[in-house]
Short mmCIF file of C-alpha atoms and ligand atoms in Angstrom, two decimals:
data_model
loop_
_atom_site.label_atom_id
_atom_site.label_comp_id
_atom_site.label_asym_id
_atom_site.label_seq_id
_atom_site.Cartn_x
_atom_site.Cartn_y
_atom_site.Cartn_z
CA UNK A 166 0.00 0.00 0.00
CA UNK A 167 2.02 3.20 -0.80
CA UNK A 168 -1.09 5.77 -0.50
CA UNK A 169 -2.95 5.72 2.45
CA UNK A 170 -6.32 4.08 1.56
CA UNK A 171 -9.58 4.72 3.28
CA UNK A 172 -11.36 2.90 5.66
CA UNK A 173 -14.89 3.93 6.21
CA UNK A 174 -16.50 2.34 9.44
CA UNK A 175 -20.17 2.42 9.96
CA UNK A 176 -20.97 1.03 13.54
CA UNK A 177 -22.87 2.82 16.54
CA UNK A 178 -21.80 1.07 19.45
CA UNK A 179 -19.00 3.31 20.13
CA UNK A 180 -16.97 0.83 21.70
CA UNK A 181 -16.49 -0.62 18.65
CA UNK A 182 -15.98 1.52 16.19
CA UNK A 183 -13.03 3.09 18.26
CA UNK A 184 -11.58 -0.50 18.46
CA UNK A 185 -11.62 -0.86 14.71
CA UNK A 186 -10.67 2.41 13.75
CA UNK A 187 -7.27 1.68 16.31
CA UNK A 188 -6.44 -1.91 14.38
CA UNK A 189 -7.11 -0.42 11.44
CA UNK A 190 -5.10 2.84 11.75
CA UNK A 191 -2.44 0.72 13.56
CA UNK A 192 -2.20 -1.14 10.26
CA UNK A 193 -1.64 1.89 8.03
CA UNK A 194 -5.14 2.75 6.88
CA UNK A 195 -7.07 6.37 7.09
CA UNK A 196 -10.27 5.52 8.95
CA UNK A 197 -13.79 7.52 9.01
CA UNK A 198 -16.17 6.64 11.39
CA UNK A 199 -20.09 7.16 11.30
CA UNK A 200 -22.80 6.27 13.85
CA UNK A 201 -25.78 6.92 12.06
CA UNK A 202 -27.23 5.17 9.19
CA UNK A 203 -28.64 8.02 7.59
CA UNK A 204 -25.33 10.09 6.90
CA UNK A 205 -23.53 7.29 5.03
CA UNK A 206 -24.50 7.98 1.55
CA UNK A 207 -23.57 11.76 1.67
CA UNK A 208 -19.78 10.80 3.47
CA UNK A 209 -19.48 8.34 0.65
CA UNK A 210 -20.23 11.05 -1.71
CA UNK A 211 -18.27 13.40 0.41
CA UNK A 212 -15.20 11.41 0.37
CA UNK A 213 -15.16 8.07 -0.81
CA UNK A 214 -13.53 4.86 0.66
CA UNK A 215 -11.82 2.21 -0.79
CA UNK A 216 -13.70 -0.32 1.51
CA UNK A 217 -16.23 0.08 4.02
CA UNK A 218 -17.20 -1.71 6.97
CA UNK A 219 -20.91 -2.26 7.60
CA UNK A 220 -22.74 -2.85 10.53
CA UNK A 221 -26.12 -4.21 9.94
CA UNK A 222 -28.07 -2.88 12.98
CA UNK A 223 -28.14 0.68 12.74
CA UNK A 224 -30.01 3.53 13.82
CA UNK A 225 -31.06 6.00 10.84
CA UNK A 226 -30.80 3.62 7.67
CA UNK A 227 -29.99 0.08 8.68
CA UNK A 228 -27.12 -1.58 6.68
CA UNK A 229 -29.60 -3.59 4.58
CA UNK A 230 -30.58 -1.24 2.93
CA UNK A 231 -27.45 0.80 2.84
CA UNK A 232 -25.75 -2.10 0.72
CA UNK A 233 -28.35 -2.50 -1.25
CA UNK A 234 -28.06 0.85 -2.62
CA UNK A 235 -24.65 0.74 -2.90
CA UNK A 236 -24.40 -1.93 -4.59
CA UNK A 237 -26.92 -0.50 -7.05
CA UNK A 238 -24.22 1.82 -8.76
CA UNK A 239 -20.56 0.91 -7.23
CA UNK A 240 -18.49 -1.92 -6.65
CA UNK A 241 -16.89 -0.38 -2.98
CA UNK A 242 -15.94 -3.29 -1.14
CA UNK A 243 -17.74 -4.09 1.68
CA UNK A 244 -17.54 -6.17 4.65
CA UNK A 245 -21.00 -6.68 6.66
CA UNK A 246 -20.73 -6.74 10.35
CA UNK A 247 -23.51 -8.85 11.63
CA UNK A 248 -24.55 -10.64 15.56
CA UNK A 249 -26.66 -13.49 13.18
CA UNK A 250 -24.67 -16.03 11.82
CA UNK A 251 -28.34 -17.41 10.17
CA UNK A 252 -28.13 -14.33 8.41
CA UNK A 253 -24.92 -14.48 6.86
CA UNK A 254 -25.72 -16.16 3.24
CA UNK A 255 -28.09 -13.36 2.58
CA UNK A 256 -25.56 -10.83 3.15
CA UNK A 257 -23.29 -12.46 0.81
CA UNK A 258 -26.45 -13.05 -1.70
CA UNK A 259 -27.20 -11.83 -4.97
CA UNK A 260 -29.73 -9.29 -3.58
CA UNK A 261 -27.21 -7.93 -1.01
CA UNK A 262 -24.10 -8.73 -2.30
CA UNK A 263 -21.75 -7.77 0.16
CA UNK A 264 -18.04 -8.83 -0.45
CA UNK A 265 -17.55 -10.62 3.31
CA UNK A 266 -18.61 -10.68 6.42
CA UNK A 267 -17.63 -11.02 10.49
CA UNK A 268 -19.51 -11.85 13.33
CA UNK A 269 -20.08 -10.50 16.52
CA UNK A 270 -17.95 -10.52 18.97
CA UNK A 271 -15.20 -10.43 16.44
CA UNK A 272 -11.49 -10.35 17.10
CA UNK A 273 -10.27 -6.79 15.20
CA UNK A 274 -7.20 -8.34 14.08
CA UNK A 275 -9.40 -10.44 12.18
CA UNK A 276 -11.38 -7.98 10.74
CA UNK A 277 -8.02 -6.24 9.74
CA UNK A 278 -6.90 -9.27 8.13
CA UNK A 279 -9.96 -9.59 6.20
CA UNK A 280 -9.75 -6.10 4.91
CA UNK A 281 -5.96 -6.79 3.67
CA UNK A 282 -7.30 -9.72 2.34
CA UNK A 283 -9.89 -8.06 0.01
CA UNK A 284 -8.25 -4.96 -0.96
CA UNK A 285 -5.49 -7.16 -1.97
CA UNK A 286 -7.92 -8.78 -4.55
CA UNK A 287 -9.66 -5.67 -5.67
CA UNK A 288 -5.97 -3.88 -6.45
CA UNK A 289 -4.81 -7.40 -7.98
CA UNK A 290 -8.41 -6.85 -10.08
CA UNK A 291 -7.43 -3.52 -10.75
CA UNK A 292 -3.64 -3.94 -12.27
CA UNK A 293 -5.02 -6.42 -14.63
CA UNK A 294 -7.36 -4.55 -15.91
CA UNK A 295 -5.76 -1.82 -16.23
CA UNK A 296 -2.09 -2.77 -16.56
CA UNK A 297 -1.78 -0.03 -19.68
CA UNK A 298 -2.07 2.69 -17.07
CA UNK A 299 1.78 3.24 -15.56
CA UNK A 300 4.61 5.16 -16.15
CA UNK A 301 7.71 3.97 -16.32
CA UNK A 302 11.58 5.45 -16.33
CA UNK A 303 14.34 3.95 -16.03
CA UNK A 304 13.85 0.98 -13.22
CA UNK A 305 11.02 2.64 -11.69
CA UNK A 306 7.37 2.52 -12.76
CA UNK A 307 4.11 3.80 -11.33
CA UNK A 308 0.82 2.23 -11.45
CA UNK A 309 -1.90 5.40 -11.98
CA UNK A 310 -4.46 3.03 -11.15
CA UNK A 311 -3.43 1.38 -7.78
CA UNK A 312 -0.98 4.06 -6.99
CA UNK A 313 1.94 2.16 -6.09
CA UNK A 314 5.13 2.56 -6.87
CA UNK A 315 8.26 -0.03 -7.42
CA UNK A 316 11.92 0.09 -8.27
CA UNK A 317 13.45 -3.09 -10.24
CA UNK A 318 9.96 -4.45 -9.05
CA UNK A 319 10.13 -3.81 -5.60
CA UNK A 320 7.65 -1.68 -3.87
CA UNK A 321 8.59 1.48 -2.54
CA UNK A 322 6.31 3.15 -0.17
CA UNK A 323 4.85 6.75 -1.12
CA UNK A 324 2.70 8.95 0.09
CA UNK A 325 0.23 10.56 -1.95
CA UNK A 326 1.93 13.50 -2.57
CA UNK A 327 5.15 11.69 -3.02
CA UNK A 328 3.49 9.83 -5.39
CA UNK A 329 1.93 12.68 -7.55
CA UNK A 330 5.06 14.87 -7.35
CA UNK A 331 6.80 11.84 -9.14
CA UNK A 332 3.79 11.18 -11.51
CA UNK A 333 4.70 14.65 -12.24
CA UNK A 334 7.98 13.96 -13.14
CA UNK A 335 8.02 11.01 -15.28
CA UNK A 336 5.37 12.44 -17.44
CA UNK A 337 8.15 15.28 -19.35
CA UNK A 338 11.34 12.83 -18.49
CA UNK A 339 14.17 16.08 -18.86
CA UNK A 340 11.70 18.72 -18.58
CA UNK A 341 12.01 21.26 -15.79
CA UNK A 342 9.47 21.91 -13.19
CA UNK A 343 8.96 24.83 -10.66
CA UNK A 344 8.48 24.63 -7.58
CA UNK A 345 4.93 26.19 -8.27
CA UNK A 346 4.02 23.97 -11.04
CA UNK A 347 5.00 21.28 -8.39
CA UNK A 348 2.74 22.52 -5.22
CA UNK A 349 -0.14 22.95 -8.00
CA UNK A 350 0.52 18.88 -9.32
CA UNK A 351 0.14 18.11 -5.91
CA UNK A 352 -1.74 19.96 -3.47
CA UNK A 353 -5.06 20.16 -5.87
CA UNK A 354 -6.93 22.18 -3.37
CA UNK A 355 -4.46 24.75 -3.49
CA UNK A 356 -3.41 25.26 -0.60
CA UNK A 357 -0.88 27.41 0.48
CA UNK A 358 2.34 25.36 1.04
CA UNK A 359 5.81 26.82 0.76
CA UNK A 360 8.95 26.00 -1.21
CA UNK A 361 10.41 24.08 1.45
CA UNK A 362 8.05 21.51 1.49
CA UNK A 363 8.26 20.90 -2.02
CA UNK A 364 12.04 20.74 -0.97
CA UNK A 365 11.17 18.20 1.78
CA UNK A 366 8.98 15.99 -0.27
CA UNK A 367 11.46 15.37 -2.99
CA UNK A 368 14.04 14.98 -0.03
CA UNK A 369 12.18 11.84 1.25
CA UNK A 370 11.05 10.63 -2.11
CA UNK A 371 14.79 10.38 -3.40
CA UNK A 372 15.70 8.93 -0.08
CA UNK A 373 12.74 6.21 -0.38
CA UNK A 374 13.82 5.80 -4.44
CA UNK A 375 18.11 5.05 -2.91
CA UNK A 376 17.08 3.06 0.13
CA UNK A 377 15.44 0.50 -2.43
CA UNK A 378 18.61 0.06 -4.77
CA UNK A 379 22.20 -0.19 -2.92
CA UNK A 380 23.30 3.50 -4.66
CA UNK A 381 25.88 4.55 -2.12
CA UNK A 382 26.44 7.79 -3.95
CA UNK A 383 24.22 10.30 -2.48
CA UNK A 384 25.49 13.12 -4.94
CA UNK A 385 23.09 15.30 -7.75
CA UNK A 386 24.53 13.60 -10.71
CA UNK A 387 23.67 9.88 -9.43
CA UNK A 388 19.86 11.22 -8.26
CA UNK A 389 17.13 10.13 -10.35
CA UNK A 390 15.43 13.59 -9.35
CA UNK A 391 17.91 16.00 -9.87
CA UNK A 392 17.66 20.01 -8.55
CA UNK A 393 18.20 22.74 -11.23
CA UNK A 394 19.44 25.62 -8.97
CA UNK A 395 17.13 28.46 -9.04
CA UNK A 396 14.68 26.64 -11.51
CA UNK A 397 13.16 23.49 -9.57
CA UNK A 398 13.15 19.96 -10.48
CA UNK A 399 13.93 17.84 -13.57
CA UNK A 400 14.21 13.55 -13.98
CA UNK A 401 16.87 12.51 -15.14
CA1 CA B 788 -25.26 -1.92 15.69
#
């Protein structure tokens, strides 16, 4: 996972949802939590998840429902959370069709494993289908559609800015880019961020690009990235 993917949790017993959103956030995910049934669609709208947790008993809307609209125009993942095991198969059914399910009590570990588990098949899903969409220069090669990143076909770890400065990057190979055209690549909402951390990102990114190969140079002329004094940033 090299950007941070999103969790959405839907659960009221508070107790709960603070418990998953700890595993969960523990294991690298973002995590959004909701209590009520009835303000799920508009946070999915609002900001979407890559997989979403269910509860079935819900005040509001319960997650019946909630799935079943879903799954009416969108493939998000979803993992029911139910206290009937006799009511399992439907959740999994055509008419539901929920991706997996737990059972309370639940161990949260287990929970996180499933959620590994799944998003591991939907990016696997993903690549294939889409295996056109990457960039690639010189060892290193970006996936546009699952957003990670590798070197000689390892992964290297990115954030998401990380990752679009170097999307950035390896569009124009040789071409030079400000430090403005950078912050505007990156921070889409524009908002105000200074040179430095430009400066700072592409710090860590050629850091994360060395660690991966055994370069033991750590001048300009063996970066990948290299700095064009006064003007910004340039690959290769
Ligand atoms: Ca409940």
């Amino acid at each position: 996972m090299n950007i941070q993917l999103h969790i959405m949790v839907v659960e009221d017993e508070a107790d709960i949802a603070s418990l998953l959103r700890d595993y969960l956030e523990h294991d690298g995910y973002r995590v959004s939590v909701h209590h009520n049934g009835s303000t799920v669609a508009q946070a999915i709208a609002a900001d979407p998840p890559d997989l979403l947790i269910l509860d079935v008993m819900l005040p509001g809307e319960d997650g019946l429902s909630l799935c079943r609209q879903i799954r009416q125009s969108s493939d998000l993942p979803i993992i029911m959370v139910t206290a009937r095991v006799d009511e399992v198969d439907r959740l999994l059914g055509l008419e539901l069709g929920a991706d997996d399910y737990v059972c309370k009590p639940f161990l949260p570990r287990e929970v996180v494993a499933r959620v590994r588990s799944i998003l591991r098949r939907t990016n696997s899903m993903a690549q294939q289908a889409d295996s056109s969409e990457q960039l690639s220069y010189q060892d290193v090669t970006l996936n546009l559609q699952t957003f990670r990143c590798t070197l000689n076909d390892q992964p290297v770890e990115l954030t998401k800015v990380e990752f679009r400065l170097l999307q950035a990057l390896m569009q124009h190979p040789g071409r030079v880019y400000s430090r403005d055209a950078l912050m505007n690549t990156c921070y889409a909402d524009n908002r105000v961020v200074s040179d430095r951390t430009i400066d700072s990102h592409i710090r860590n990114l050629r850091r994360k690009l060395s660690a991966s190969t055994q370069a033991t140079s750590t001048g300009n002329d063996d970066q990948l990235i290299q700095s064009i004094y006064g003007m910004g940033y340039r690959l290769g």
